[in-house]
Short mmCIF file of C-alpha atoms in Angstrom, two decimals:
data_model
loop_
_atom_site.label_atom_id
_atom_site.label_comp_id
_atom_site.label_asym_id
_atom_site.label_seq_id
_atom_site.Cartn_x
_atom_site.Cartn_y
_atom_site.Cartn_z
CA MET O 300 106.42 15.38 58.85
CA ASN O 301 107.79 13.82 61.85
CA ASP O 302 107.15 14.89 65.59
CA GLN O 303 109.73 16.83 66.07
CA GLU O 304 109.42 18.97 62.98
CA LEU O 305 105.60 19.09 64.05
CA LYS O 306 105.97 20.34 67.15
CA ARG O 307 108.83 23.24 65.89
CA LYS O 308 106.52 24.11 63.59
CA THR O 309 103.91 24.45 66.00
CA LEU O 310 105.82 26.27 68.32
CA LEU O 311 107.23 28.87 65.37
CA ASP O 312 103.31 29.35 64.30
CA GLU O 313 102.36 30.46 68.13
CA GLN O 314 105.53 32.81 68.27
CA HIS O 315 104.50 34.18 64.73
CA LYS O 316 100.96 34.80 66.18
CA GLU O 317 102.32 36.45 69.14
CA LEU O 318 104.03 38.83 67.34
CA ILE O 319 101.64 39.84 64.91
CA GLU O 320 99.43 40.15 68.29
CA ALA O 321 102.29 42.42 69.62
CA LEU O 322 102.68 44.41 66.22
CA GLU O 323 98.91 45.14 66.25
CA THR O 324 99.11 46.25 69.79
CA LEU O 325 101.87 48.55 69.10
CA GLU O 326 100.25 50.12 66.10
CA ARG O 327 96.94 50.37 68.24
CA ALA O 328 99.22 52.31 70.62
CA ILE O 329 100.89 54.78 68.20
CA THR O 330 98.01 55.66 66.61
CA LYS O 331 96.30 56.59 70.19
CA ILE O 332 99.64 58.29 70.96
CA ASP O 333 99.78 60.12 67.47
CA LYS O 334 95.64 61.40 67.77
CA GLU O 335 96.15 62.67 71.57
CA THR O 336 99.78 64.12 71.04
CA ARG O 337 97.96 65.94 68.04
CA THR O 338 95.06 66.83 69.91
CA THR O 339 97.02 68.48 72.95
CA PHE O 340 99.68 69.89 70.67
CA LYS O 341 96.73 71.65 68.73
CA ASP O 342 94.75 72.73 72.03
CA THR O 343 98.26 74.16 73.86
CA PHE O 344 99.16 76.04 70.25
CA ASP O 345 95.59 77.50 69.81
CA LYS O 346 96.16 78.94 73.95
CA LEU O 347 99.74 79.98 73.09
CA ASN O 348 98.51 81.94 69.80
CA LYS O 349 95.51 83.52 72.22
CA SER O 350 97.96 84.33 75.23
CA LEU O 351 100.31 85.74 72.75
CA SER O 352 97.63 87.94 70.63
CA LEU O 353 97.07 89.18 74.10
CA SER O 354 100.34 89.89 75.22
CA PHE O 355 102.03 91.61 72.09
CA PRO O 356 99.63 94.12 71.89
CA LYS O 357 100.06 95.22 75.31
CA LEU O 358 104.12 95.53 74.73
CA PHE O 359 103.45 97.44 71.29
CA GLY O 360 100.76 99.76 72.24
CA GLY O 361 99.16 97.66 69.43
CA GLY O 362 99.66 95.69 66.92
CA HIS O 363 99.01 91.65 66.37
CA ALA O 364 101.11 88.83 66.41
CA GLU O 365 100.48 85.01 65.77
CA LEU O 366 102.02 81.85 65.66
CA VAL O 367 101.64 79.95 62.19
CA MET O 368 102.25 76.29 61.37
CA LEU O 369 104.97 75.36 58.87
CA GLY O 370 103.49 72.66 57.47
CA ASP O 371 100.42 70.49 57.15
CA ASP O 372 101.00 67.79 59.88
CA LEU O 373 101.14 68.71 63.52
CA LEU O 374 103.59 66.10 64.51
CA THR O 375 106.14 67.39 61.94
CA CYS O 376 105.84 70.98 61.37
CA GLY O 377 107.74 73.86 62.35
CA ILE O 378 106.46 77.13 63.94
CA GLY O 379 106.90 80.59 62.92
CA ILE O 380 105.79 84.00 64.22
CA THR O 381 104.07 86.79 62.24
CA ALA O 382 104.25 90.01 63.69
CA ARG O 383 102.37 93.34 63.01
CA PRO O 384 103.63 96.14 65.49
CA PRO O 385 101.17 99.09 65.27
CA GLY O 386 101.41 101.07 61.59
CA LYS O 387 103.40 98.04 59.99
CA LYS O 388 102.32 95.62 57.61
CA ASN O 389 102.43 91.70 58.30
CA ALA O 390 106.12 90.80 58.66
CA SER O 391 108.20 87.98 59.90
CA VAL O 392 110.42 88.09 62.96
CA SER O 393 113.35 88.66 60.65
CA GLN O 394 112.33 91.91 59.23
CA LEU O 395 111.70 93.82 62.51
CA SER O 396 114.07 96.10 64.13
CA GLY O 397 116.38 94.62 67.36
CA GLY O 398 113.81 96.29 69.78
CA GLU O 399 110.72 95.00 67.75
CA LYS O 400 112.20 91.67 67.99
CA ALA O 401 113.16 92.01 71.58
CA LEU O 402 109.77 92.65 72.10
CA THR O 403 107.89 90.18 70.25
CA ALA O 404 110.67 87.45 71.90
CA ILE O 405 109.39 88.90 75.16
CA ALA O 406 105.60 88.66 74.02
CA THR O 407 106.13 85.06 73.32
CA VAL O 408 108.21 83.86 76.67
CA PHE O 409 105.36 85.88 78.75
CA ALA O 410 102.61 83.93 76.67
CA PHE O 411 104.33 80.99 77.03
CA PHE O 412 104.43 81.71 80.85
CA GLU O 413 100.89 82.67 81.12
CA LEU O 414 99.88 79.02 79.68
CA ASN O 415 102.28 77.32 81.56
CA PRO O 416 103.93 79.37 84.41
CA ALA O 417 107.34 78.20 86.22
CA PRO O 418 108.64 79.15 89.61
CA PHE O 419 111.11 81.23 88.67
CA CYS O 420 112.04 83.03 85.23
CA LEU O 421 115.54 84.15 84.48
CA LEU O 422 116.00 87.41 81.80
CA ASP O 423 119.06 88.99 81.28
CA GLU O 424 119.25 92.04 79.51
CA VAL O 425 115.65 91.54 77.50
CA ASP O 426 115.42 95.43 77.74
CA ALA O 427 119.08 96.41 76.56
CA PRO O 428 117.54 97.19 72.86
CA LEU O 429 114.41 99.09 74.17
CA ASP O 430 113.49 102.80 74.44
CA ASP O 431 111.84 104.09 77.76
CA ALA O 432 108.20 103.71 76.31
CA ASN O 433 108.94 100.28 75.57
CA VAL O 434 110.84 99.32 78.74
CA THR O 435 107.55 100.97 80.72
CA ARG O 436 105.20 98.59 78.62
CA PHE O 437 107.67 95.86 79.23
CA CYS O 438 107.57 96.35 83.40
CA ASN O 439 103.97 96.97 83.30
CA LEU O 440 103.34 93.36 81.67
CA LEU O 441 105.76 91.50 84.13
CA GLU O 442 103.83 92.97 87.04
CA GLU O 443 100.70 91.61 85.23
CA LEU O 444 102.30 88.35 84.93
CA ILE O 445 103.50 88.26 87.85
CA LYS O 446 100.20 88.84 89.89
CA ILE O 447 98.68 85.93 87.26
CA THR O 448 101.70 83.48 88.02
CA ASN O 449 103.28 84.02 91.41
CA THR O 450 106.37 83.55 89.31
CA LYS O 451 109.53 85.07 90.69
CA PHE O 452 111.45 86.94 87.91
CA ILE O 453 115.20 87.41 88.07
CA ILE O 454 116.03 90.34 85.62
CA VAL O 455 119.55 91.32 84.75
CA THR O 456 119.60 94.78 83.70
CA HIS O 457 121.57 98.04 83.14
CA HIS O 458 118.62 100.08 82.36
CA ALA O 459 117.54 102.64 85.24
CA LEU O 460 113.75 102.74 84.71
CA THR O 461 113.62 98.97 84.49
CA MET O 462 115.43 98.86 88.04
CA SER O 463 112.62 101.54 89.24
CA LYS O 464 110.30 99.41 88.47
CA MET O 465 111.48 95.96 90.47
CA HIS O 466 110.84 95.29 94.23
CA ARG O 467 114.54 94.54 95.29
CA LEU O 468 117.82 94.90 93.78
CA TYR O 469 120.90 93.21 93.83
CA GLY O 470 123.96 94.74 92.58
CA VAL O 471 128.22 94.58 92.74
CA THR O 472 130.35 97.70 93.65
CA MET O 473 133.34 98.21 94.07
CA PRO O 474 134.20 100.41 96.84
CA GLU O 475 138.23 99.79 96.71
CA LYS O 476 139.96 98.83 93.87
CA GLY O 477 139.96 94.99 93.61
CA ILE O 478 137.50 94.28 96.30
CA SER O 479 133.86 93.70 95.24
CA GLN O 480 131.29 94.38 97.22
CA LEU O 481 127.40 92.80 97.45
CA VAL O 482 124.53 95.32 97.81
CA ALA O 483 120.64 94.64 98.35
CA VAL O 484 118.12 96.69 97.98
CA ASP O 485 114.67 96.34 99.22
CA LEU O 486 112.97 99.62 97.08
CA GLN O 487 109.63 98.99 98.79
CA LYS O 488 111.13 99.70 102.41
CA ALA O 489 113.36 102.22 100.86
CA GLU O 490 110.52 104.09 99.40
CA SER O 491 108.67 103.85 103.31
CA MET O 492 111.64 105.09 104.93
CA VAL O 493 111.86 107.93 102.67
CA ALA O 494 108.22 108.60 103.14
#
C-alpha cells in the first residue's frame, strides 16, 4: 500500500468512525426522546382521563366516561372513548344518541380545556341536539370552566336557554328588508337596569 492509499484509508476510517459516533448519538437522542414522549403522553393521558371522569357526570347528571388506548405502544396507539350515561351499559360513542354524543364531545373538550386552557374557545351550535335539562348542565359546567381557566367562550347558538345564561349577546337583525343590523346586549347591565 503506497502513501496515497494509506492516507485515503486513514481518512475513510476517520469518517467511518465519525459516522458511527454520530449514529450512536442519534440513537441515544431518539431513545431519550421516545422515553420522555412516552412519559409525557402517559401523564397527560391520565390527567385528561381524570378531568373527563369529572366533567362527564356533571353534564349527564351521573354516569362515567374514560379514554382508552387502542394498542400497547404509547407512541403509535389510537385513543377511544367509552361512555356510560346514567342507566346505560358501557358503550362506544357510536352507540350513543345524538344528544349523548354531543355531551360526550363537550365533556372531552372541557377536559382538554381544564388541562391546557386556551385564551378563547369557539363553540358552534354544540347545544343544538340538547334538551333543556342538558343545556342547563352544559351552561353550569361552562360557568365553572370560565372561573377555573379564564377562557373566553364564544358560543354560536339559537337555543334561548343558552342565550339566557350568557353574559353578552351579539346578533344580527333585519329591521328593513335587505338591511342587516348588528345588535349587542350586555345581559348583566340589562338585568341591573330592570332591577
